[in-house]
Amino acid sequence: MPARGPAGIGLAVSARPARLTGMLRAATALLLAIVAGAWSPIPRIVMAAEPTRLPDFDAEWDFDHPDSTEARFRSILPAARRAGDPDYLVQLLTQVARAEGLQMKFDDAARTLDEAESLLTDKWPDGRVRVLLERGRLLNSSNRREASKRYFLEAWEFSNTRVVPDVYRVDVAHMLGIVESGDSSVSWNRTAIAIAETSADPKARRWLGSLYNNLGWTYHDKGEYATALDLFQKALRAREESGKKSDIRVARWCVARAMRSLGRLDEALAMQEALLAEGKAEQAPDGYVEEEIGECLLGLGRPAEATPHFAAAHALLSADPWLQRDEAERLERLRRLGGVPEPAPKKP
């Protein structure tokens, strides 16, 4: 009886010479392999599914425009939900919440963080630290500074028990430097600076401009103006290395502000006037610059020259909802020094 080969092919092998029989056996094996798909004279190309490429959303931040930043983050969310990377989704949601908080959308931000927190597992330490960070930041922005400390301290303790990138450890220490005061603030700021200065992570090192600036303000608030100036100058150098024009301008403003506190009014005025000219050339007026020019001129005994600058400062800064909430006395002072008429009382 002939043997049955693949696909019903009959191969009579019992009466064949040994050499021919061996050849037939090899042919049979080859046919079986072809049918099974294990061999093909034409190489098969297996196409792997293209992985979803998700952007580095942290690089999309524009802190001057949290509304457009939130819109960009939300445009990424659908792909992030489909991608099957819960850690990425958690971290993206924390930054949506941060953008919402910067727009004073505090309830929306809290709900966004609730969603992020619901997705957390112990496998994702980065996501957990960022949820804690944004919980604390949201409370601090809501004028609940004492309540915020709990979350920052929890984030700090957690980051010291798990492998967490330096950039987040710097952020946590920096926030503790903000919500604490006096010597405690100095200590936390210096801790953040030490991590950033020794880190091999470029993202952590990019924090140095902000950290020198924050520590400078802590010393300025303590009345230690020379130390503050030194730190503001370090912040300026760090900002110049980064090359971001808006950050460099803020750093120059801080240097001039410390000079005014030290009584170096002519130098401070010259720096602020240079910033004013640059802003006008770029059609980017700055109320803080106008305010400082007014203060320098007032200190130099030139109140008439100061008045229009205070008026310009009031017009620009009184539109800021954060200053409306937190700096009402400052805005009122600008109004008076600028000769701006008192607003009519609101109708009940």
CSV table of C-alpha atoms in Angstrom, one decimal:
chain,number,residue,atom,x,y,z
A,1,MET,CA,0.0,0.0,0.0
A,2,PRO,CA,1.4,3.4,-0.8
A,3,ALA,CA,2.0,5.7,2.2
A,4,ARG,CA,-0.1,8.8,2.4
A,5,GLY,CA,1.8,12.1,2.2
A,6,PRO,CA,0.8,15.6,2.9
A,7,ALA,CA,-2.3,17.0,1.1
A,8,GLY,CA,-3.3,13.4,0.0
A,9,ILE,CA,-0.1,12.8,-2.1
A,10,GLY,CA,0.6,9.0,-2.3
A,11,LEU,CA,4.2,8.0,-2.0
A,12,ALA,CA,5.0,4.3,-2.5
A,13,VAL,CA,8.3,3.8,-0.6
A,14,SER,CA,8.4,0.1,0.4
A,15,ALA,CA,9.9,-1.3,-2.8
A,16,ARG,CA,12.4,1.5,-3.6
A,17,PRO,CA,16.2,1.4,-3.4
A,18,ALA,CA,17.7,2.8,-0.2
A,19,ARG,CA,19.1,6.0,-1.9
A,20,LEU,CA,15.8,6.7,-3.6
A,21,THR,CA,13.9,5.9,-0.5
A,22,GLY,CA,16.0,8.5,1.5
A,23,MET,CA,15.4,11.1,-1.2
A,24,LEU,CA,11.6,10.4,-1.0
A,25,ARG,CA,11.7,10.7,2.7
A,26,ALA,CA,13.4,14.1,2.5
A,27,ALA,CA,10.9,15.3,-0.1
A,28,THR,CA,8.1,14.2,2.2
A,29,ALA,CA,9.6,16.1,5.1
A,30,LEU,CA,10.0,19.2,3.0
A,31,LEU,CA,6.4,19.0,1.8
A,32,LEU,CA,5.2,18.6,5.4
A,33,ALA,CA,7.3,21.7,6.4
A,34,ILE,CA,5.8,23.7,3.6
A,35,VAL,CA,2.3,22.8,4.5
A,36,ALA,CA,2.9,23.6,8.2
A,37,GLY,CA,4.4,26.9,7.2
A,38,ALA,CA,7.8,26.2,8.9
A,39,TRP,CA,9.8,26.7,5.7
A,40,SER,CA,9.3,28.7,2.6
A,41,PRO,CA,11.7,29.2,-0.3
A,42,ILE,CA,10.6,32.8,0.0
A,43,PRO,CA,11.5,34.4,3.3
A,44,ARG,CA,8.5,35.5,5.3
A,45,ILE,CA,8.5,39.0,6.7
A,46,VAL,CA,6.6,39.3,9.9
A,47,MET,CA,5.4,42.9,10.4
A,48,ALA,CA,5.4,43.9,14.1
A,49,ALA,CA,2.6,46.2,15.1
A,50,GLU,CA,3.8,49.8,15.2
A,51,PRO,CA,3.8,50.9,18.9
A,52,THR,CA,1.8,54.0,19.8
A,53,ARG,CA,4.3,56.9,20.0
A,54,LEU,CA,3.3,59.2,22.9
A,55,PRO,CA,4.9,62.6,23.2
A,56,ASP,CA,6.9,64.0,26.1
A,57,PHE,CA,4.1,66.0,27.5
A,58,ASP,CA,6.4,67.7,30.1
A,59,ALA,CA,8.1,69.4,27.2
A,60,GLU,CA,4.7,70.9,26.2
A,61,TRP,CA,4.5,73.1,29.4
A,62,ASP,CA,4.0,76.8,29.0
A,63,PHE,CA,3.5,78.2,32.5
A,64,ASP,CA,2.6,81.6,31.2
A,65,HIS,CA,-0.4,80.1,29.4
A,66,PRO,CA,-1.8,77.2,31.4
A,67,ASP,CA,-5.1,77.4,29.4
A,68,SER,CA,-3.4,76.5,26.1
A,69,THR,CA,-1.1,74.0,27.9
A,70,GLU,CA,-4.2,72.2,29.3
A,71,ALA,CA,-5.7,72.1,25.8
A,72,ARG,CA,-2.5,70.4,24.4
A,73,PHE,CA,-2.5,67.9,27.3
A,74,ARG,CA,-6.1,67.0,26.6
A,75,SER,CA,-5.4,66.5,22.9
A,76,ILE,CA,-2.9,63.8,24.0
A,77,LEU,CA,-5.4,62.1,26.4
A,78,PRO,CA,-7.3,59.9,23.8
A,79,ALA,CA,-4.1,58.3,22.5
A,80,ALA,CA,-2.8,57.9,26.1
A,81,ARG,CA,-6.0,56.0,27.1
A,82,ARG,CA,-5.7,53.7,24.1
A,83,ALA,CA,-2.0,53.0,24.5
A,84,GLY,CA,-2.3,50.7,27.5
A,85,ASP,CA,0.4,52.5,29.5
A,86,PRO,CA,-1.3,53.4,32.8
A,87,ASP,CA,1.8,55.0,34.3
A,88,TYR,CA,2.0,57.5,31.3
A,89,LEU,CA,-1.7,58.2,31.7
A,90,VAL,CA,-1.4,58.8,35.4
A,91,GLN,CA,1.5,61.3,35.0
A,92,LEU,CA,-0.3,63.1,32.1
A,93,LEU,CA,-3.4,63.5,34.2
A,94,THR,CA,-1.4,65.0,37.0
A,95,GLN,CA,-0.2,67.7,34.6
A,96,VAL,CA,-3.7,68.3,33.3
A,97,ALA,CA,-4.6,68.9,37.0
A,98,ARG,CA,-1.7,71.3,37.4
A,99,ALA,CA,-2.7,73.3,34.4
A,100,GLU,CA,-6.3,73.5,35.8
A,101,GLY,CA,-5.0,74.6,39.2
A,102,LEU,CA,-3.1,77.4,37.6
A,103,GLN,CA,-6.3,78.7,36.1
A,104,MET,CA,-8.0,78.5,39.5
A,105,LYS,CA,-10.2,75.6,38.4
A,106,PHE,CA,-9.6,73.9,41.7
A,107,ASP,CA,-12.6,71.6,41.7
A,108,ASP,CA,-11.8,70.4,38.2
A,109,ALA,CA,-8.2,69.8,39.2
A,110,ALA,CA,-9.2,67.8,42.2
A,111,ARG,CA,-11.4,65.5,40.1
A,112,THR,CA,-8.6,65.0,37.6
A,113,LEU,CA,-6.3,64.0,40.4
A,114,ASP,CA,-9.0,61.6,41.7
A,115,GLU,CA,-8.9,59.8,38.3
A,116,ALA,CA,-5.1,59.7,38.3
A,117,GLU,CA,-5.1,58.3,41.8
A,118,SER,CA,-7.6,55.6,40.9
A,119,LEU,CA,-5.2,54.2,38.3
A,120,LEU,CA,-2.2,54.0,40.7
A,121,THR,CA,-0.5,50.7,41.7
A,122,ASP,CA,2.7,50.1,43.6
A,123,LYS,CA,4.5,49.3,40.3
A,124,TRP,CA,4.6,53.0,39.3
A,125,PRO,CA,6.5,55.1,41.9
A,126,ASP,CA,6.9,58.1,39.5
A,127,GLY,CA,3.1,58.4,39.1
A,128,ARG,CA,2.5,58.2,42.9
A,129,VAL,CA,5.0,61.0,43.6
A,130,ARG,CA,3.5,63.2,41.0
A,131,VAL,CA,0.0,62.7,42.3
A,132,LEU,CA,1.1,63.6,45.8
A,133,LEU,CA,3.0,66.6,44.4
A,134,GLU,CA,0.0,68.0,42.6
A,135,ARG,CA,-2.3,67.3,45.6
A,136,GLY,CA,0.0,69.5,47.7
A,137,ARG,CA,0.3,72.1,45.0
A,138,LEU,CA,-3.4,72.3,44.5
A,139,LEU,CA,-4.0,72.9,48.3
A,140,ASN,CA,-1.2,75.5,48.4
A,141,SER,CA,-2.7,77.4,45.4
A,142,SER,CA,-6.1,77.2,47.2
A,143,ASN,CA,-4.6,79.1,50.2
A,144,ARG,CA,-4.4,76.0,52.3
A,145,ARG,CA,-0.7,75.9,52.9
A,146,GLU,CA,-0.6,74.0,56.1
A,147,ALA,CA,-2.8,71.2,54.6
A,148,SER,CA,-0.5,71.0,51.6
A,149,LYS,CA,2.6,70.1,53.7
A,150,ARG,CA,1.2,66.7,54.5
A,151,TYR,CA,1.3,65.7,50.8
A,152,PHE,CA,4.8,67.1,50.1
A,153,LEU,CA,6.2,65.3,53.2
A,154,GLU,CA,4.6,62.1,52.1
A,155,ALA,CA,6.0,62.5,48.6
A,156,TRP,CA,9.4,63.2,50.1
A,157,GLU,CA,9.3,60.1,52.4
A,158,PHE,CA,8.1,57.9,49.5
A,159,SER,CA,10.8,59.1,47.1
A,160,ASN,CA,13.4,58.1,49.6
A,161,THR,CA,12.2,54.5,49.8
A,162,ARG,CA,11.7,53.9,46.1
A,163,VAL,CA,13.8,54.6,43.0
A,164,VAL,CA,12.4,58.0,41.8
A,165,PRO,CA,14.1,60.3,39.3
A,166,ASP,CA,16.0,63.2,40.7
A,167,VAL,CA,13.8,65.7,38.9
A,168,TYR,CA,10.8,64.7,41.1
A,169,ARG,CA,12.8,64.7,44.3
A,170,VAL,CA,14.0,68.2,43.5
A,171,ASP,CA,10.4,69.3,42.8
A,172,VAL,CA,9.2,67.9,46.2
A,173,ALA,CA,12.0,69.6,48.2
A,174,HIS,CA,11.5,72.8,46.3
A,175,MET,CA,7.8,72.8,47.2
A,176,LEU,CA,8.6,72.2,50.8
A,177,GLY,CA,10.9,75.2,50.6
A,178,ILE,CA,7.9,77.2,49.4
A,179,VAL,CA,5.4,76.2,52.0
A,180,GLU,CA,7.8,76.3,54.9
A,181,SER,CA,9.3,79.6,56.2
A,182,GLY,CA,12.5,80.9,57.8
A,183,ASP,CA,15.3,78.4,58.5
A,184,SER,CA,13.1,75.4,57.5
A,185,SER,CA,12.5,77.0,54.1
A,186,VAL,CA,16.3,77.6,53.7
A,187,SER,CA,17.0,74.0,54.6
A,188,TRP,CA,14.6,72.5,52.1
A,189,ASN,CA,15.8,74.9,49.3
A,190,ARG,CA,19.4,73.9,49.9
A,191,THR,CA,18.4,70.2,49.9
A,192,ALA,CA,16.8,70.7,46.5
A,193,ILE,CA,19.8,72.6,45.2
A,194,ALA,CA,22.2,69.9,46.4
A,195,ILE,CA,20.2,67.2,44.6
A,196,ALA,CA,20.1,69.3,41.4
A,197,GLU,CA,23.8,70.3,41.4
A,198,THR,CA,25.0,66.7,41.8
A,199,SER,CA,22.5,65.0,39.6
A,200,ALA,CA,23.4,63.5,36.3
A,201,ASP,CA,19.8,64.1,35.1
A,202,PRO,CA,19.6,67.2,32.8
A,203,LYS,CA,16.0,67.7,33.8
A,204,ALA,CA,17.0,67.9,37.5
A,205,ARG,CA,19.8,70.4,36.7
A,206,ARG,CA,17.4,72.6,34.8
A,207,TRP,CA,15.8,73.3,38.1
A,208,LEU,CA,18.8,75.3,39.4
A,209,GLY,CA,17.6,78.7,38.1
A,210,SER,CA,14.3,78.4,39.9
A,211,LEU,CA,15.9,77.0,43.0
A,212,TYR,CA,18.5,79.8,43.3
A,213,ASN,CA,15.6,82.3,42.7
A,214,ASN,CA,13.4,80.8,45.4
A,215,LEU,CA,16.2,80.7,48.0
A,216,GLY,CA,17.0,84.3,47.1
A,217,TRP,CA,13.5,85.3,47.9
A,218,THR,CA,13.6,83.5,51.2
A,219,TYR,CA,16.7,85.5,52.2
A,220,HIS,CA,15.1,88.7,50.8
A,221,ASP,CA,12.1,88.1,53.0
A,222,LYS,CA,14.5,87.7,56.0
A,223,GLY,CA,16.1,91.1,55.2
A,224,GLU,CA,19.4,89.5,54.1
A,225,TYR,CA,19.5,91.4,50.8
A,226,ALA,CA,23.2,90.9,50.0
A,227,THR,CA,22.8,87.1,50.2
A,228,ALA,CA,19.6,87.4,48.1
A,229,LEU,CA,21.4,89.4,45.5
A,230,ASP,CA,24.1,86.8,45.2
A,231,LEU,CA,21.5,84.0,44.7
A,232,PHE,CA,19.6,86.1,42.2
A,233,GLN,CA,22.8,86.6,40.2
A,234,LYS,CA,23.4,82.8,40.3
A,235,ALA,CA,19.9,82.3,39.1
A,236,LEU,CA,20.5,84.8,36.2
A,237,ARG,CA,23.6,82.8,35.1
A,238,ALA,CA,21.6,79.6,35.2
A,239,ARG,CA,18.9,81.2,33.2
A,240,GLU,CA,21.3,82.5,30.6
A,241,GLU,CA,22.7,79.0,30.2
A,242,SER,CA,19.2,77.7,29.4
A,243,GLY,CA,18.6,80.5,26.9
A,244,LYS,CA,14.9,81.1,27.5
A,245,LYS,CA,14.3,84.8,27.0
A,246,SER,CA,11.4,85.2,29.4
A,247,ASP,CA,13.2,83.4,32.2
A,248,ILE,CA,16.2,85.6,31.7
A,249,ARG,CA,14.1,88.7,32.0
A,250,VAL,CA,12.6,87.6,35.2
A,251,ALA,CA,16.0,86.8,36.6
A,252,ARG,CA,17.3,90.3,35.6
A,253,TRP,CA,14.2,91.8,37.3
A,254,CYS,CA,15.0,90.0,40.5
A,255,VAL,CA,18.6,91.2,40.5
A,256,ALA,CA,17.4,94.8,40.1
A,257,ARG,CA,14.9,94.3,42.9
A,258,ALA,CA,17.6,93.2,45.3
A,259,MET,CA,19.7,96.2,44.3
A,260,ARG,CA,16.8,98.5,45.2
A,261,SER,CA,16.5,96.8,48.6
A,262,LEU,CA,20.3,97.4,49.1
A,263,GLY,CA,19.8,101.1,48.3
A,264,ARG,CA,21.5,100.9,44.9
A,265,LEU,CA,18.7,102.8,43.3
A,266,ASP,CA,20.4,104.2,40.2
A,267,GLU,CA,21.7,100.7,39.2
A,268,ALA,CA,18.3,99.2,39.8
A,269,LEU,CA,16.5,101.9,37.8
A,270,ALA,CA,18.9,101.4,34.9
A,271,MET,CA,18.2,97.7,34.8
A,272,GLN,CA,14.5,98.1,35.0
A,273,GLU,CA,14.4,100.8,32.3
A,274,ALA,CA,16.4,98.4,30.0
A,275,LEU,CA,13.7,95.8,30.6
A,276,LEU,CA,11.0,98.3,29.9
A,277,ALA,CA,12.6,99.3,26.6
A,278,GLU,CA,12.9,95.6,25.5
A,279,GLY,CA,9.3,94.9,26.4
A,280,LYS,CA,8.1,97.9,24.4
A,281,ALA,CA,10.1,96.9,21.4
A,282,GLU,CA,8.5,93.5,21.5
A,283,GLN,CA,5.0,94.9,22.4
A,284,ALA,CA,5.1,92.9,25.7
A,285,PRO,CA,4.4,95.4,28.5
A,286,ASP,CA,5.2,94.2,32.0
A,287,GLY,CA,3.4,95.6,35.0
A,288,TYR,CA,6.1,94.4,37.5
A,289,VAL,CA,8.7,96.3,35.6
A,290,GLU,CA,6.5,99.5,35.6
A,291,GLU,CA,6.0,99.0,39.3
A,292,GLU,CA,9.7,98.8,40.1
A,293,ILE,CA,10.6,101.8,38.0
A,294,GLY,CA,8.0,103.8,39.9
A,295,GLU,CA,9.4,102.5,43.2
A,296,CYS,CA,13.0,103.4,42.2
A,297,LEU,CA,11.9,106.9,41.1
A,298,LEU,CA,10.0,107.4,44.3
A,299,GLY,CA,13.1,106.4,46.3
A,300,LEU,CA,15.2,108.8,44.3
A,301,GLY,CA,12.8,111.7,45.2
A,302,ARG,CA,11.2,111.9,41.8
A,303,PRO,CA,7.5,111.2,42.5
A,304,ALA,CA,6.1,113.1,39.5
A,305,GLU,CA,8.1,110.9,37.2
A,306,ALA,CA,7.0,107.8,39.2
A,307,THR,CA,3.2,108.5,38.9
A,308,PRO,CA,2.7,107.3,35.2
A,309,HIS,CA,4.6,104.2,35.9
A,310,PHE,CA,2.5,103.3,38.9
A,311,ALA,CA,-0.6,104.0,36.8
A,312,ALA,CA,0.7,101.7,34.1
A,313,ALA,CA,1.5,99.0,36.7
A,314,HIS,CA,-2.0,99.2,38.1
A,315,ALA,CA,-3.6,98.9,34.7
A,316,LEU,CA,-1.6,95.8,33.9
A,317,LEU,CA,-1.5,94.0,37.3
A,318,SER,CA,-5.0,94.7,38.4
A,319,ALA,CA,-6.2,92.3,35.7
A,320,ASP,CA,-4.3,89.4,37.3
A,321,PRO,CA,-6.8,87.2,39.3
A,322,TRP,CA,-4.0,85.9,41.6
A,323,LEU,CA,-3.1,89.5,42.6
A,324,GLN,CA,-6.7,90.4,43.0
A,325,ARG,CA,-7.1,87.5,45.4
A,326,ASP,CA,-3.8,87.7,47.3
A,327,GLU,CA,-2.4,91.3,46.9
A,328,ALA,CA,-5.4,93.6,47.2
A,329,GLU,CA,-3.4,96.1,49.3
A,330,ARG,CA,-0.6,96.2,46.8
A,331,LEU,CA,-3.0,96.9,44.0
A,332,GLU,CA,-4.7,99.7,46.0
A,333,ARG,CA,-1.3,101.3,46.7
A,334,LEU,CA,-0.5,101.3,42.9
A,335,ARG,CA,-3.8,102.9,42.2
A,336,ARG,CA,-3.2,105.7,44.7
A,337,LEU,CA,0.4,106.3,43.7
A,338,GLY,CA,-0.7,106.3,40.0
A,339,GLY,CA,-3.4,108.8,40.5
A,340,VAL,CA,-6.0,106.3,39.2
A,341,PRO,CA,-9.6,107.3,40.2
A,342,GLU,CA,-11.2,105.0,42.7
A,343,PRO,CA,-13.6,102.6,41.1
A,344,ALA,CA,-17.3,103.2,41.5
A,345,PRO,CA,-18.8,100.9,44.2
A,346,LYS,CA,-20.5,97.8,42.9
A,347,LYS,CA,-24.3,97.8,42.8
A,348,PRO,CA,-25.8,95.3,45.2
